[in-house]
Amino acid sequence: MRRLLLDTHTLLWWLADDPQLGERARILIADGGNEVYVSAASAWEISIKKALGKLKAPDDLDSIVQDEGFGRLEITFFHGEKAGQLPLLHRDPFDRMLIAQAQAEGLDIVTSNAMLGEYGLKTIKASQ
């Protein structure tokens, strides 16, 4: 069993059945033996970008994530502290929260962002 955290773009690729999401990533996400999580930070990022007109994404993401069988990973005070203590290798606040959550919860991140691996996380390439 693997414990996976979907990066925001990975979640969107999964929901849209986007060909950018690679076969290996699809298999891991679809495997019922794996625990797959979506962070509240991703919901926040998607909502902001939708409101700014920079992104088209489904409405009622909360229900969709639940229907997909994914766990919803809440942001805790501890996660917030850890995100603020990360080295400034990457400045995107949403990614920094995902990094902190993955570290705190022992999750592998499914992402196409190679920068996240520089924090010593186990990453799975979303495009493979």
PDB file of C-alpha atoms in Angstrom:
ATOM      1  CA  MET A   1       0.000   0.000   0.000  1.00  0.00           C
ATOM      2  CA  ARG A   2       1.177   3.484  -0.857  1.00  0.00           C
ATOM      3  CA  ARG A   3       0.038   6.748   0.638  1.00  0.00           C
ATOM      4  CA  LEU A   4      -0.220   9.412  -2.048  1.00  0.00           C
ATOM      5  CA  LEU A   5      -0.846  13.141  -2.039  1.00  0.00           C
ATOM      6  CA  LEU A   6      -2.021  14.558  -5.362  1.00  0.00           C
ATOM      7  CA  ASP A   7      -0.498  17.853  -6.415  1.00  0.00           C
ATOM      8  CA  THR A   8      -3.162  20.282  -7.641  1.00  0.00           C
ATOM      9  CA  HIS A   9      -2.409  19.816 -11.332  1.00  0.00           C
ATOM     10  CA  THR A  10      -2.380  16.040 -10.871  1.00  0.00           C
ATOM     11  CA  LEU A  11      -5.859  16.164  -9.356  1.00  0.00           C
ATOM     12  CA  LEU A  12      -7.115  18.296 -12.241  1.00  0.00           C
ATOM     13  CA  TRP A  13      -5.534  15.973 -14.824  1.00  0.00           C
ATOM     14  CA  TRP A  14      -7.177  12.980 -13.110  1.00  0.00           C
ATOM     15  CA  LEU A  15     -10.608  14.600 -13.032  1.00  0.00           C
ATOM     16  CA  ALA A  16     -10.365  15.709 -16.678  1.00  0.00           C
ATOM     17  CA  ASP A  17      -8.892  12.385 -17.848  1.00  0.00           C
ATOM     18  CA  ASP A  18      -6.106  14.517 -19.280  1.00  0.00           C
ATOM     19  CA  PRO A  19      -3.518  12.639 -21.383  1.00  0.00           C
ATOM     20  CA  GLN A  20      -0.752  14.545 -19.567  1.00  0.00           C
ATOM     21  CA  LEU A  21      -1.358  12.211 -16.621  1.00  0.00           C
ATOM     22  CA  GLY A  22       0.908   9.244 -17.262  1.00  0.00           C
ATOM     23  CA  GLU A  23      -0.059   5.579 -17.184  1.00  0.00           C
ATOM     24  CA  ARG A  24       2.004   4.737 -14.082  1.00  0.00           C
ATOM     25  CA  ALA A  25       0.446   7.628 -12.131  1.00  0.00           C
ATOM     26  CA  ARG A  26      -3.047   6.596 -13.286  1.00  0.00           C
ATOM     27  CA  ILE A  27      -2.489   3.032 -12.112  1.00  0.00           C
ATOM     28  CA  LEU A  28      -1.241   4.158  -8.692  1.00  0.00           C
ATOM     29  CA  ILE A  29      -4.136   6.584  -8.213  1.00  0.00           C
ATOM     30  CA  ALA A  30      -6.736   4.035  -9.338  1.00  0.00           C
ATOM     31  CA  ASP A  31      -5.323   1.228  -7.172  1.00  0.00           C
ATOM     32  CA  GLY A  32      -7.850   0.687  -4.376  1.00  0.00           C
ATOM     33  CA  GLY A  33      -5.041  -0.641  -2.179  1.00  0.00           C
ATOM     34  CA  ASN A  34      -3.456   2.816  -2.079  1.00  0.00           C
ATOM     35  CA  GLU A  35      -4.595   5.732   0.056  1.00  0.00           C
ATOM     36  CA  VAL A  36      -4.940   8.847  -2.101  1.00  0.00           C
ATOM     37  CA  TYR A  37      -5.281  12.289  -0.521  1.00  0.00           C
ATOM     38  CA  VAL A  38      -6.163  15.750  -1.774  1.00  0.00           C
ATOM     39  CA  SER A  39      -5.121  18.708   0.346  1.00  0.00           C
ATOM     40  CA  ALA A  40      -7.390  21.551   1.363  1.00  0.00           C
ATOM     41  CA  ALA A  41      -4.564  23.687  -0.084  1.00  0.00           C
ATOM     42  CA  SER A  42      -5.438  22.347  -3.540  1.00  0.00           C
ATOM     43  CA  ALA A  43      -9.099  23.256  -3.068  1.00  0.00           C
ATOM     44  CA  TRP A  44      -7.999  26.728  -1.976  1.00  0.00           C
ATOM     45  CA  GLU A  45      -5.660  27.138  -4.964  1.00  0.00           C
ATOM     46  CA  ILE A  46      -8.294  25.939  -7.435  1.00  0.00           C
ATOM     47  CA  SER A  47     -10.962  28.221  -5.947  1.00  0.00           C
ATOM     48  CA  ILE A  48      -8.710  31.281  -6.150  1.00  0.00           C
ATOM     49  CA  LYS A  49      -7.649  30.589  -9.727  1.00  0.00           C
ATOM     50  CA  LYS A  50     -11.247  29.943 -10.779  1.00  0.00           C
ATOM     51  CA  ALA A  51     -12.368  33.228  -9.225  1.00  0.00           C
ATOM     52  CA  LEU A  52      -9.602  35.070 -11.100  1.00  0.00           C
ATOM     53  CA  GLY A  53     -10.644  33.450 -14.375  1.00  0.00           C
ATOM     54  CA  LYS A  54      -7.276  31.677 -14.700  1.00  0.00           C
ATOM     55  CA  LEU A  55      -8.647  28.156 -14.442  1.00  0.00           C
ATOM     56  CA  LYS A  56     -11.665  26.137 -15.409  1.00  0.00           C
ATOM     57  CA  ALA A  57     -12.397  23.389 -12.916  1.00  0.00           C
ATOM     58  CA  PRO A  58     -15.460  21.518 -11.719  1.00  0.00           C
ATOM     59  CA  ASP A  59     -17.782  23.047  -9.157  1.00  0.00           C
ATOM     60  CA  ASP A  60     -18.384  21.227  -5.858  1.00  0.00           C
ATOM     61  CA  LEU A  61     -14.865  19.873  -5.717  1.00  0.00           C
ATOM     62  CA  ASP A  62     -15.454  18.600  -2.186  1.00  0.00           C
ATOM     63  CA  SER A  63     -18.142  16.166  -3.340  1.00  0.00           C
ATOM     64  CA  ILE A  64     -16.145  15.147  -6.385  1.00  0.00           C
ATOM     65  CA  VAL A  65     -13.070  14.336  -4.293  1.00  0.00           C
ATOM     66  CA  GLN A  66     -15.237  12.283  -1.945  1.00  0.00           C
ATOM     67  CA  ASP A  67     -16.940  10.487  -4.871  1.00  0.00           C
ATOM     68  CA  GLU A  68     -13.506   9.601  -6.280  1.00  0.00           C
ATOM     69  CA  GLY A  69     -12.726   7.905  -2.967  1.00  0.00           C
ATOM     70  CA  PHE A  70      -9.891  10.274  -2.115  1.00  0.00           C
ATOM     71  CA  GLY A  71      -9.158  11.346   1.423  1.00  0.00           C
ATOM     72  CA  ARG A  72      -9.415  15.033   2.203  1.00  0.00           C
ATOM     73  CA  LEU A  73      -6.323  16.304   3.966  1.00  0.00           C
ATOM     74  CA  GLU A  74      -7.118  19.273   6.185  1.00  0.00           C
ATOM     75  CA  ILE A  75      -4.567  21.966   6.959  1.00  0.00           C
ATOM     76  CA  THR A  76      -3.540  21.908  10.603  1.00  0.00           C
ATOM     77  CA  PHE A  77      -1.697  24.436  12.721  1.00  0.00           C
ATOM     78  CA  PHE A  78       1.281  22.050  12.685  1.00  0.00           C
ATOM     79  CA  HIS A  79       1.249  21.968   8.870  1.00  0.00           C
ATOM     80  CA  GLY A  80       1.226  25.768   8.826  1.00  0.00           C
ATOM     81  CA  GLU A  81       4.234  25.972  11.095  1.00  0.00           C
ATOM     82  CA  LYS A  82       6.157  23.390   9.075  1.00  0.00           C
ATOM     83  CA  ALA A  83       5.371  25.135   5.781  1.00  0.00           C
ATOM     84  CA  GLY A  84       6.777  28.380   7.200  1.00  0.00           C
ATOM     85  CA  GLN A  85       9.954  26.634   8.362  1.00  0.00           C
ATOM     86  CA  LEU A  86      10.813  25.112   4.989  1.00  0.00           C
ATOM     87  CA  PRO A  87      13.918  26.412   3.219  1.00  0.00           C
ATOM     88  CA  LEU A  88      13.062  28.928   0.503  1.00  0.00           C
ATOM     89  CA  LEU A  89      13.860  26.620  -2.392  1.00  0.00           C
ATOM     90  CA  HIS A  90      10.365  27.173  -3.723  1.00  0.00           C
ATOM     91  CA  ARG A  91       8.140  30.173  -3.022  1.00  0.00           C
ATOM     92  CA  ASP A  92       4.702  28.975  -4.148  1.00  0.00           C
ATOM     93  CA  PRO A  93       2.644  28.954  -0.911  1.00  0.00           C
ATOM     94  CA  PHE A  94       0.327  26.174  -2.083  1.00  0.00           C
ATOM     95  CA  ASP A  95       3.237  23.898  -3.005  1.00  0.00           C
ATOM     96  CA  ARG A  96       4.972  24.712   0.274  1.00  0.00           C
ATOM     97  CA  MET A  97       1.870  23.567   2.152  1.00  0.00           C
ATOM     98  CA  LEU A  98       1.741  20.332   0.142  1.00  0.00           C
ATOM     99  CA  ILE A  99       5.428  19.741   0.922  1.00  0.00           C
ATOM    100  CA  ALA A 100       4.865  20.312   4.645  1.00  0.00           C
ATOM    101  CA  GLN A 101       1.819  18.047   4.670  1.00  0.00           C
ATOM    102  CA  ALA A 102       3.618  15.279   2.780  1.00  0.00           C
ATOM    103  CA  GLN A 103       6.542  15.451   5.207  1.00  0.00           C
ATOM    104  CA  ALA A 104       4.315  15.530   8.294  1.00  0.00           C
ATOM    105  CA  GLU A 105       1.979  12.759   7.138  1.00  0.00           C
ATOM    106  CA  GLY A 106       4.503  10.486   5.395  1.00  0.00           C
ATOM    107  CA  LEU A 107       2.950  10.866   1.941  1.00  0.00           C
ATOM    108  CA  ASP A 108       4.471  10.531  -1.530  1.00  0.00           C
ATOM    109  CA  ILE A 109       3.514  13.436  -3.825  1.00  0.00           C
ATOM    110  CA  VAL A 110       2.272  12.704  -7.340  1.00  0.00           C
ATOM    111  CA  THR A 111       3.493  15.743  -9.272  1.00  0.00           C
ATOM    112  CA  SER A 112       5.183  16.965 -12.419  1.00  0.00           C
ATOM    113  CA  ASN A 113       6.992  19.659 -10.425  1.00  0.00           C
ATOM    114  CA  ALA A 114      10.582  18.416 -10.050  1.00  0.00           C
ATOM    115  CA  MET A 115      11.293  21.209  -7.537  1.00  0.00           C
ATOM    116  CA  LEU A 116       9.267  19.397  -4.859  1.00  0.00           C
ATOM    117  CA  GLY A 117      11.790  16.557  -4.779  1.00  0.00           C
ATOM    118  CA  GLU A 118      14.469  19.003  -3.634  1.00  0.00           C
ATOM    119  CA  TYR A 119      12.867  18.913  -0.189  1.00  0.00           C
ATOM    120  CA  GLY A 120      13.785  15.255   0.256  1.00  0.00           C
ATOM    121  CA  LEU A 121      10.283  14.024  -0.476  1.00  0.00           C
ATOM    122  CA  LYS A 122       9.457  10.886  -2.349  1.00  0.00           C
ATOM    123  CA  THR A 123       7.822  12.083  -5.547  1.00  0.00           C
ATOM    124  CA  ILE A 124       6.055  10.167  -8.281  1.00  0.00           C
ATOM    125  CA  LYS A 125       6.140  11.765 -11.715  1.00  0.00           C
ATOM    126  CA  ALA A 126       2.582  12.556 -12.708  1.00  0.00           C
ATOM    127  CA  SER A 127       3.471  12.455 -16.397  1.00  0.00           C
ATOM    128  CA  GLN A 128       4.739   8.856 -16.308  1.00  0.00           C
TER     129      GLN A 128
END
